[in-house]
């Protein structure tokens, strides 16, 4: 398994080799569209990517995954038996789990340097740890975490000394995640009446399409293009990985991210962004030997289930196109609704700003001059958020919102969060007050001070919406709620009203805003330039840099 230490040492060459491998990997694989459209994308523009469609198979030993060939087709299963390759042909295979007792109890542990809501913040945190001389790894056992490299800190004594040393330096949230394991889940597959106990299995279908029934209380069945592989991951469970050409992958992303009812230019803009985002983020799951996930921590991907003619046509119309800045793929971030103004990268996550991701007032009418009236003051922000007409999103439900949270609810959420992080103030009993103490020029809340009976807990940036349930975004202000007092005077503080706008991080394109622009007749090129000023559309090629560490 790749580690971030190796990734860092070989990063630029690795990205270039990855580009070369991707650019030549597809050969004759073409996207099979149901509509009559253009010729298949050449291999240079249709690289194969690896998507974890079931990320942690094994957390529930009762889970099953069923894989089936489409009518009239066959599945070919490839695996090893005693070190020798073996294949089995079938129409149906069931993946299951069984507990395997260990001969003796095993200590499983890692040093957790940080726990984060997003990959973006986790990656910046990992860079900071590396600069302090601690080699990190980025993992996602549930939420995003930064670990001390397990190969470097490989013994219980070394790990404990590291934790003690860092805590003595003031890094109070560093902790040792330690578990004694007496058994582990092992996967098996059943085909043609036989059971095979294997940790790794490759599955391919005659036509390159496999029907997969996902595990869960309500099983979901989807069809996926490309090939599938079951492989172990870092957490003692398994991942079902879909290897799929990117143009086929987009067929499972675009209709679920923007919707088939969007104006065509908005769908085309979404296709370019989804393609760029995927190729820019191939490093996310290096620790687990695949590249992207299939949920909102990456992009929603549902295979070939739910494809639509209009989104397929938008993918073809933009075939192979990516958005770049100075010959490098951009961080093609987008979200549902901005609330009337987009955010800079550093307004939401830690790390350096990107010059093409800066606050943009989401209106064609010049409603607000950000350079003259920045939204970092409470007065300006409240005047801005009171405007509810003239924005690209103003007909959308979550453009403006008012949500309430009681002190008891806030206390429960904060206790759970601090407890998971082993924060030194996790034992507090009571929240006394909340206060916004810093805003960015885009109006995004940067710091909320939560005063407890043990001291002040400071919540920063995207951590705020991770901990507090009422706000839909960082674009809000607080109104205290009091019980009724004597003679109409305010009584005891009982909670807070969060008054704000937007849904999501609001960095880059607003999907809701792109609907308005598309309906106004804007081309997808113009929409992209509006939200990502200074960028350039280019075809995928080996001359582009997919990713380099921002400076």
mmCIF file of C-alpha atoms in Angstrom, residues 226-536:
data_model
loop_
_atom_site.group_PDB
_atom_site.id
_atom_site.type_symbol
_atom_site.label_atom_id
_atom_site.label_comp_id
_atom_site.label_asym_id
_atom_site.label_seq_id
_atom_site.Cartn_x
_atom_site.Cartn_y
_atom_site.Cartn_z
ATOM 1 C CA UNK A 226 -15.520 -1.210 -16.572
ATOM 2 C CA UNK A 227 -14.146 -3.884 -14.243
ATOM 3 C CA UNK A 228 -14.377 -4.572 -10.497
ATOM 4 C CA UNK A 229 -11.891 -5.692 -7.874
ATOM 5 C CA UNK A 230 -12.278 -6.723 -4.235
ATOM 6 C CA UNK A 231 -9.175 -5.802 -2.245
ATOM 7 C CA UNK A 232 -8.117 -5.346 1.410
ATOM 8 C CA UNK A 233 -7.861 -1.823 2.801
ATOM 9 C CA UNK A 234 -6.002 -0.184 5.675
ATOM 10 C CA UNK A 235 -8.805 -0.636 8.230
ATOM 11 C CA UNK A 236 -9.029 -4.429 8.306
ATOM 12 C CA UNK A 237 -11.998 -4.453 5.921
ATOM 13 C CA UNK A 238 -12.346 -4.577 2.131
ATOM 14 C CA UNK A 239 -13.076 -2.198 -0.736
ATOM 15 C CA UNK A 240 -14.935 -2.951 -3.962
ATOM 16 C CA UNK A 241 -13.116 -0.888 -6.584
ATOM 17 C CA UNK A 242 -14.505 0.003 -10.005
ATOM 18 C CA UNK A 243 -11.875 0.606 -12.703
ATOM 19 C CA UNK A 244 -13.654 2.708 -15.284
ATOM 20 C CA UNK A 245 -12.762 5.039 -18.200
ATOM 21 C CA UNK A 246 -13.372 8.597 -17.092
ATOM 22 C CA UNK A 247 -15.921 9.380 -19.808
ATOM 23 C CA UNK A 248 -17.979 6.385 -18.629
ATOM 24 C CA UNK A 249 -17.485 7.479 -15.018
ATOM 25 C CA UNK A 250 -18.932 10.896 -15.864
ATOM 26 C CA UNK A 251 -22.159 9.258 -17.052
ATOM 27 C CA UNK A 252 -22.664 8.145 -13.434
ATOM 28 C CA UNK A 253 -21.728 11.536 -11.941
ATOM 29 C CA UNK A 254 -23.180 14.367 -14.015
ATOM 30 C CA UNK A 255 -26.926 13.487 -13.810
ATOM 31 C CA UNK A 256 -26.683 13.005 -10.042
ATOM 32 C CA UNK A 257 -24.663 16.129 -9.330
ATOM 33 C CA UNK A 258 -26.465 18.714 -11.507
ATOM 34 C CA UNK A 259 -29.681 16.941 -12.564
ATOM 35 C CA UNK A 260 -30.942 16.092 -16.055
ATOM 36 C CA UNK A 261 -33.412 18.995 -15.839
ATOM 37 C CA UNK A 262 -30.685 21.652 -15.762
ATOM 38 C CA UNK A 263 -30.115 23.912 -18.779
ATOM 39 C CA UNK A 264 -27.712 22.347 -21.266
ATOM 40 C CA UNK A 265 -24.867 24.884 -20.699
ATOM 41 C CA UNK A 266 -25.024 24.220 -16.938
ATOM 42 C CA UNK A 267 -24.794 20.455 -17.578
ATOM 43 C CA UNK A 268 -21.841 20.998 -19.905
ATOM 44 C CA UNK A 269 -20.085 23.125 -17.275
ATOM 45 C CA UNK A 270 -20.731 20.370 -14.704
ATOM 46 C CA UNK A 271 -19.248 17.759 -17.049
ATOM 47 C CA UNK A 272 -16.012 19.762 -17.423
ATOM 48 C CA UNK A 273 -15.783 20.283 -13.662
ATOM 49 C CA UNK A 274 -16.508 16.657 -12.790
ATOM 50 C CA UNK A 275 -13.829 15.495 -15.242
ATOM 51 C CA UNK A 276 -11.305 18.011 -13.912
ATOM 52 C CA UNK A 277 -12.130 17.271 -10.274
ATOM 53 C CA UNK A 278 -11.674 13.515 -10.745
ATOM 54 C CA UNK A 279 -8.295 13.760 -12.465
ATOM 55 C CA UNK A 280 -7.090 16.384 -9.978
ATOM 56 C CA UNK A 281 -7.944 14.211 -6.955
ATOM 57 C CA UNK A 282 -6.490 10.809 -7.818
ATOM 58 C CA UNK A 283 -4.283 10.910 -4.699
ATOM 59 C CA UNK A 284 -7.129 10.909 -2.132
ATOM 60 C CA UNK A 285 -7.059 7.209 -1.259
ATOM 61 C CA UNK A 286 -3.393 6.412 -1.889
ATOM 62 C CA UNK A 287 -3.257 4.738 1.537
ATOM 63 C CA UNK A 288 -5.848 2.190 0.327
ATOM 64 C CA UNK A 289 -4.569 1.705 -3.232
ATOM 65 C CA UNK A 290 -7.447 3.286 -5.107
ATOM 66 C CA UNK A 291 -8.221 6.873 -6.110
ATOM 67 C CA UNK A 292 -11.734 8.237 -5.547
ATOM 68 C CA UNK A 293 -14.871 7.471 -3.548
ATOM 69 C CA UNK A 294 -18.455 7.443 -4.839
ATOM 70 C CA UNK A 295 -20.139 9.809 -2.367
ATOM 71 C CA UNK A 296 -20.104 13.514 -1.520
ATOM 72 C CA UNK A 297 -16.607 13.278 -0.036
ATOM 73 C CA UNK A 298 -15.563 13.073 -3.705
ATOM 74 C CA UNK A 299 -18.386 13.198 -6.266
ATOM 75 C CA UNK A 300 -21.675 11.281 -6.259
ATOM 76 C CA UNK A 301 -21.165 8.319 -8.649
ATOM 77 C CA UNK A 302 -23.887 5.753 -9.364
ATOM 78 C CA UNK A 303 -22.492 3.849 -12.322
ATOM 79 C CA UNK A 304 -24.681 3.463 -15.401
ATOM 80 C CA UNK A 305 -27.881 3.539 -13.352
ATOM 81 C CA UNK A 306 -29.822 6.770 -13.862
ATOM 82 C CA UNK A 307 -27.997 7.980 -16.962
ATOM 83 C CA UNK A 308 -29.858 10.425 -19.196
ATOM 84 C CA UNK A 309 -29.598 11.359 -22.864
ATOM 85 C CA UNK A 310 -29.149 15.072 -22.149
ATOM 86 C CA UNK A 311 -26.268 14.511 -19.705
ATOM 87 C CA UNK A 312 -24.647 11.930 -22.019
ATOM 88 C CA UNK A 313 -24.758 14.499 -24.823
ATOM 89 C CA UNK A 314 -23.195 17.162 -22.583
ATOM 90 C CA UNK A 315 -20.343 14.775 -21.747
ATOM 91 C CA UNK A 316 -19.748 14.141 -25.449
ATOM 92 C CA UNK A 317 -19.946 17.868 -26.277
ATOM 93 C CA UNK A 318 -17.140 18.576 -23.785
ATOM 94 C CA UNK A 319 -15.270 15.306 -24.374
ATOM 95 C CA UNK A 320 -11.758 15.349 -22.913
ATOM 96 C CA UNK A 321 -11.936 18.993 -21.811
ATOM 97 C CA UNK A 322 -10.547 20.056 -18.427
ATOM 98 C CA UNK A 323 -10.221 23.425 -16.696
ATOM 99 C CA UNK A 324 -6.660 24.604 -16.074
ATOM 100 C CA UNK A 325 -4.657 27.439 -14.563
ATOM 101 C CA UNK A 326 -1.082 27.918 -15.774
ATOM 102 C CA UNK A 327 -1.137 24.487 -17.431
ATOM 103 C CA UNK A 328 -2.243 22.684 -14.274
ATOM 104 C CA UNK A 329 -5.655 21.201 -13.505
ATOM 105 C CA UNK A 330 -7.571 23.447 -11.127
ATOM 106 C CA UNK A 331 -9.206 22.439 -7.870
ATOM 107 C CA UNK A 332 -12.595 22.201 -9.605
ATOM 108 C CA UNK A 333 -14.695 22.688 -6.495
ATOM 109 C CA UNK A 334 -18.426 23.324 -6.722
ATOM 110 C CA UNK A 335 -21.428 23.209 -4.416
ATOM 111 C CA UNK A 336 -25.204 23.422 -4.383
ATOM 112 C CA UNK A 337 -25.908 27.026 -3.363
ATOM 113 C CA UNK A 338 -23.624 29.910 -2.337
ATOM 114 C CA UNK A 339 -26.146 32.244 -0.714
ATOM 115 C CA UNK A 340 -25.233 35.012 -3.140
ATOM 116 C CA UNK A 341 -21.427 35.097 -2.913
ATOM 117 C CA UNK A 342 -18.824 32.402 -3.494
ATOM 118 C CA UNK A 343 -16.002 31.758 -1.032
ATOM 119 C CA UNK A 344 -12.237 31.757 -1.358
ATOM 120 C CA UNK A 345 -10.506 28.408 -0.736
ATOM 121 C CA UNK A 346 -9.026 29.596 2.575
ATOM 122 C CA UNK A 347 -12.430 30.848 3.782
ATOM 123 C CA UNK A 348 -13.490 27.220 4.203
ATOM 124 C CA UNK A 349 -10.333 25.118 4.512
ATOM 125 C CA UNK A 350 -6.811 25.616 5.784
ATOM 126 C CA UNK A 351 -4.151 26.096 3.153
ATOM 127 C CA UNK A 352 -3.034 28.644 0.569
ATOM 128 C CA UNK A 353 -5.608 30.387 -1.613
ATOM 129 C CA UNK A 354 -5.976 29.508 -5.273
ATOM 130 C CA UNK A 355 -5.947 32.604 -7.506
ATOM 131 C CA UNK A 356 -8.919 31.329 -9.530
ATOM 132 C CA UNK A 357 -11.034 30.592 -6.417
ATOM 133 C CA UNK A 358 -11.904 33.999 -5.061
ATOM 134 C CA UNK A 359 -15.182 35.530 -3.844
ATOM 135 C CA UNK A 360 -17.611 36.302 -6.665
ATOM 136 C CA UNK A 361 -21.006 37.948 -6.105
ATOM 137 C CA UNK A 362 -23.411 35.436 -7.663
ATOM 138 C CA UNK A 363 -25.516 37.915 -9.629
ATOM 139 C CA UNK A 364 -25.568 39.440 -13.097
ATOM 140 C CA UNK A 365 -26.885 42.768 -11.783
ATOM 141 C CA UNK A 366 -23.919 44.161 -9.820
ATOM 142 C CA UNK A 367 -25.833 44.038 -6.533
ATOM 143 C CA UNK A 368 -22.813 44.395 -4.260
ATOM 144 C CA UNK A 369 -19.255 45.697 -4.585
ATOM 145 C CA UNK A 370 -17.087 43.356 -2.499
ATOM 146 C CA UNK A 371 -13.941 45.418 -2.888
ATOM 147 C CA UNK A 372 -15.721 48.513 -1.553
ATOM 148 C CA UNK A 373 -17.873 46.734 1.028
ATOM 149 C CA UNK A 374 -16.194 43.492 2.142
ATOM 150 C CA UNK A 375 -18.394 41.231 4.233
ATOM 151 C CA UNK A 376 -15.919 40.725 7.077
ATOM 152 C CA UNK A 377 -17.769 43.218 9.290
ATOM 153 C CA UNK A 378 -20.958 42.211 11.042
ATOM 154 C CA UNK A 379 -22.753 45.334 9.830
ATOM 155 C CA UNK A 380 -21.936 44.796 6.150
ATOM 156 C CA UNK A 381 -22.711 41.115 6.349
ATOM 157 C CA UNK A 382 -26.149 41.634 7.882
ATOM 158 C CA UNK A 383 -27.005 44.205 5.224
ATOM 159 C CA UNK A 384 -25.908 41.776 2.507
ATOM 160 C CA UNK A 385 -27.773 38.747 3.864
ATOM 161 C CA UNK A 386 -30.977 40.846 4.106
ATOM 162 C CA UNK A 387 -30.984 41.208 0.290
ATOM 163 C CA UNK A 388 -33.080 38.372 -1.120
ATOM 164 C CA UNK A 389 -33.699 39.421 -4.739
ATOM 165 C CA UNK A 390 -31.527 39.826 -7.819
ATOM 166 C CA UNK A 391 -29.173 36.884 -7.212
ATOM 167 C CA UNK A 392 -28.759 33.903 -9.532
ATOM 168 C CA UNK A 393 -30.047 31.579 -6.789
ATOM 169 C CA UNK A 394 -32.819 33.673 -5.279
ATOM 170 C CA UNK A 395 -35.637 31.272 -6.253
ATOM 171 C CA UNK A 396 -33.981 28.286 -4.561
ATOM 172 C CA UNK A 397 -35.199 27.113 -1.172
ATOM 173 C CA UNK A 398 -31.813 27.151 0.546
ATOM 174 C CA UNK A 399 -30.749 30.537 -0.804
ATOM 175 C CA UNK A 400 -31.838 31.939 2.583
ATOM 176 C CA UNK A 401 -32.640 30.045 5.776
ATOM 177 C CA UNK A 402 -33.244 30.450 9.519
ATOM 178 C CA UNK A 403 -32.556 27.450 11.759
ATOM 179 C CA UNK A 404 -32.592 27.153 15.538
ATOM 180 C CA UNK A 405 -30.536 25.105 17.959
ATOM 181 C CA UNK A 406 -31.148 24.763 21.671
ATOM 182 C CA UNK A 407 -28.259 24.899 24.144
ATOM 183 C CA UNK A 408 -28.878 21.257 25.040
ATOM 184 C CA UNK A 409 -28.596 20.219 21.367
ATOM 185 C CA UNK A 410 -25.430 22.260 20.949
ATOM 186 C CA UNK A 411 -23.985 20.702 24.108
ATOM 187 C CA UNK A 412 -24.736 17.177 22.858
ATOM 188 C CA UNK A 413 -23.152 17.812 19.460
ATOM 189 C CA UNK A 414 -20.079 19.471 20.953
ATOM 190 C CA UNK A 415 -19.566 16.729 23.551
ATOM 191 C CA UNK A 416 -19.668 14.044 20.873
ATOM 192 C CA UNK A 417 -17.225 15.886 18.659
ATOM 193 C CA UNK A 418 -14.714 16.687 21.407
ATOM 194 C CA UNK A 419 -14.963 13.158 22.768
ATOM 195 C CA UNK A 420 -14.103 11.609 19.397
ATOM 196 C CA UNK A 421 -11.082 13.901 19.184
ATOM 197 C CA UNK A 422 -10.086 13.238 22.824
ATOM 198 C CA UNK A 423 -10.087 17.012 23.315
ATOM 199 C CA UNK A 424 -8.947 18.217 26.779
ATOM 200 C CA UNK A 425 -12.271 20.065 27.306
ATOM 201 C CA UNK A 426 -14.440 17.079 26.321
ATOM 202 C CA UNK A 427 -15.639 16.718 29.916
ATOM 203 C CA UNK A 428 -17.455 20.054 30.027
ATOM 204 C CA UNK A 429 -21.004 20.130 31.440
ATOM 205 C CA UNK A 430 -22.574 23.288 30.058
ATOM 206 C CA UNK A 431 -22.407 25.640 27.067
ATOM 207 C CA UNK A 432 -22.692 29.229 28.257
ATOM 208 C CA UNK A 433 -22.558 31.158 24.962
ATOM 209 C CA UNK A 434 -21.643 31.182 21.262
ATOM 210 C CA UNK A 435 -19.960 34.096 19.540
ATOM 211 C CA UNK A 436 -18.747 34.748 15.983
ATOM 212 C CA UNK A 437 -15.307 36.298 16.434
ATOM 213 C CA UNK A 438 -13.981 36.389 12.867
ATOM 214 C CA UNK A 439 -15.369 36.600 9.329
ATOM 215 C CA UNK A 440 -13.732 36.438 5.910
ATOM 216 C CA UNK A 441 -14.261 39.057 3.191
ATOM 217 C CA UNK A 442 -16.813 36.706 1.628
ATOM 218 C CA UNK A 443 -18.839 36.800 4.861
ATOM 219 C CA UNK A 444 -17.937 33.230 5.832
ATOM 220 C CA UNK A 445 -17.609 32.649 9.558
ATOM 221 C CA UNK A 446 -13.991 31.808 10.362
ATOM 222 C CA UNK A 447 -14.160 31.322 14.120
ATOM 223 C CA UNK A 448 -16.949 30.586 16.577
ATOM 224 C CA UNK A 449 -16.004 30.760 20.260
ATOM 225 C CA UNK A 450 -18.049 28.343 22.358
ATOM 226 C CA UNK A 451 -17.804 29.271 26.021
ATOM 227 C CA UNK A 452 -18.257 26.270 28.322
ATOM 228 C CA UNK A 453 -17.999 25.879 32.080
ATOM 229 C CA UNK A 454 -14.442 24.520 31.575
ATOM 230 C CA UNK A 455 -13.228 27.141 29.115
ATOM 231 C CA UNK A 456 -13.566 28.333 25.525
ATOM 232 C CA UNK A 457 -13.648 25.864 22.626
ATOM 233 C CA UNK A 458 -12.746 27.514 19.331
ATOM 234 C CA UNK A 459 -14.382 26.086 16.214
ATOM 235 C CA UNK A 460 -12.791 27.073 12.908
ATOM 236 C CA UNK A 461 -13.991 27.179 9.301
ATOM 237 C CA UNK A 462 -15.552 23.917 8.024
ATOM 238 C CA UNK A 463 -15.231 22.448 11.518
ATOM 239 C CA UNK A 464 -18.131 24.756 12.500
ATOM 240 C CA UNK A 465 -20.675 23.079 10.234
ATOM 241 C CA UNK A 466 -19.287 19.691 11.193
ATOM 242 C CA UNK A 467 -20.083 20.284 14.867
ATOM 243 C CA UNK A 468 -23.167 22.504 14.800
ATOM 244 C CA UNK A 469 -26.231 21.091 13.064
ATOM 245 C CA UNK A 470 -28.337 24.237 12.444
ATOM 246 C CA UNK A 471 -26.122 26.113 9.931
ATOM 247 C CA UNK A 472 -26.280 24.854 6.335
ATOM 248 C CA UNK A 473 -23.124 26.770 5.469
ATOM 249 C CA UNK A 474 -20.603 29.218 6.949
ATOM 250 C CA UNK A 475 -22.629 32.192 5.681
ATOM 251 C CA UNK A 476 -24.641 33.051 8.804
ATOM 252 C CA UNK A 477 -24.995 35.234 11.861
ATOM 253 C CA UNK A 478 -26.259 34.365 15.348
ATOM 254 C CA UNK A 479 -29.328 35.593 17.204
ATOM 255 C CA UNK A 480 -29.615 34.523 20.869
ATOM 256 C CA UNK A 481 -32.920 32.975 21.934
ATOM 257 C CA UNK A 482 -34.152 33.687 25.465
ATOM 258 C CA UNK A 483 -37.027 32.372 27.494
ATOM 259 C CA UNK A 484 -39.737 34.862 28.455
ATOM 260 C CA UNK A 485 -38.739 36.964 31.456
ATOM 261 C CA UNK A 486 -40.690 39.143 33.824
ATOM 262 C CA UNK A 487 -42.438 42.186 32.353
ATOM 263 C CA UNK A 488 -41.442 41.215 28.810
ATOM 264 C CA UNK A 489 -37.713 41.352 29.518
ATOM 265 C CA UNK A 490 -35.458 38.606 28.092
ATOM 266 C CA UNK A 491 -35.146 35.604 30.371
ATOM 267 C CA UNK A 492 -32.558 32.845 30.406
ATOM 268 C CA UNK A 493 -30.528 32.031 27.269
ATOM 269 C CA UNK A 494 -31.998 28.822 25.767
ATOM 270 C CA UNK A 495 -30.356 28.612 22.353
ATOM 271 C CA UNK A 496 -29.443 30.388 19.115
ATOM 272 C CA UNK A 497 -31.050 31.183 15.814
ATOM 273 C CA UNK A 498 -28.705 30.785 12.839
ATOM 274 C CA UNK A 499 -29.671 33.196 10.041
ATOM 275 C CA UNK A 500 -27.879 32.676 6.767
ATOM 276 C CA UNK A 501 -27.786 31.494 3.192
ATOM 277 C CA UNK A 502 -26.475 28.797 0.901
ATOM 278 C CA UNK A 503 -25.886 25.085 1.240
ATOM 279 C CA UNK A 504 -22.380 23.650 1.088
ATOM 280 C CA UNK A 505 -18.887 25.112 1.041
ATOM 281 C CA UNK A 506 -19.661 27.653 -1.750
ATOM 282 C CA UNK A 507 -16.169 27.494 -3.270
ATOM 283 C CA UNK A 508 -16.286 27.666 -7.064
ATOM 284 C CA UNK A 509 -19.395 27.100 -9.168
ATOM 285 C CA UNK A 510 -22.870 27.346 -7.681
ATOM 286 C CA UNK A 511 -24.971 24.611 -9.253
ATOM 287 C CA UNK A 512 -28.130 26.620 -8.533
ATOM 288 C CA UNK A 513 -26.525 29.753 -9.966
ATOM 289 C CA UNK A 514 -25.472 27.934 -13.121
ATOM 290 C CA UNK A 515 -29.139 27.098 -13.772
ATOM 291 C CA UNK A 516 -29.943 30.827 -13.972
ATOM 292 C CA UNK A 517 -26.937 31.606 -16.160
ATOM 293 C CA UNK A 518 -27.737 28.718 -18.485
ATOM 294 C CA UNK A 519 -31.337 29.913 -18.780
ATOM 295 C CA UNK A 520 -30.032 33.377 -19.658
ATOM 296 C CA UNK A 521 -28.260 31.825 -22.632
ATOM 297 C CA UNK A 522 -24.716 31.837 -21.269
ATOM 298 C CA UNK A 523 -22.417 29.210 -22.811
ATOM 299 C CA UNK A 524 -20.681 26.706 -20.553
ATOM 300 C CA UNK A 525 -17.368 28.431 -21.313
ATOM 301 C CA UNK A 526 -18.765 31.743 -20.048
ATOM 302 C CA UNK A 527 -20.271 30.116 -16.949
ATOM 303 C CA UNK A 528 -16.911 28.568 -16.065
ATOM 304 C CA UNK A 529 -15.083 31.853 -16.551
ATOM 305 C CA UNK A 530 -17.610 33.612 -14.281
ATOM 306 C CA UNK A 531 -16.958 31.256 -11.352
ATOM 307 C CA UNK A 532 -13.254 30.506 -12.057
ATOM 308 C CA UNK A 533 -11.765 33.752 -13.428
ATOM 309 C CA UNK A 534 -8.448 33.453 -15.236
ATOM 310 C CA UNK A 535 -8.762 29.751 -16.070
ATOM 311 C CA UNK A 536 -8.384 28.059 -19.460
#
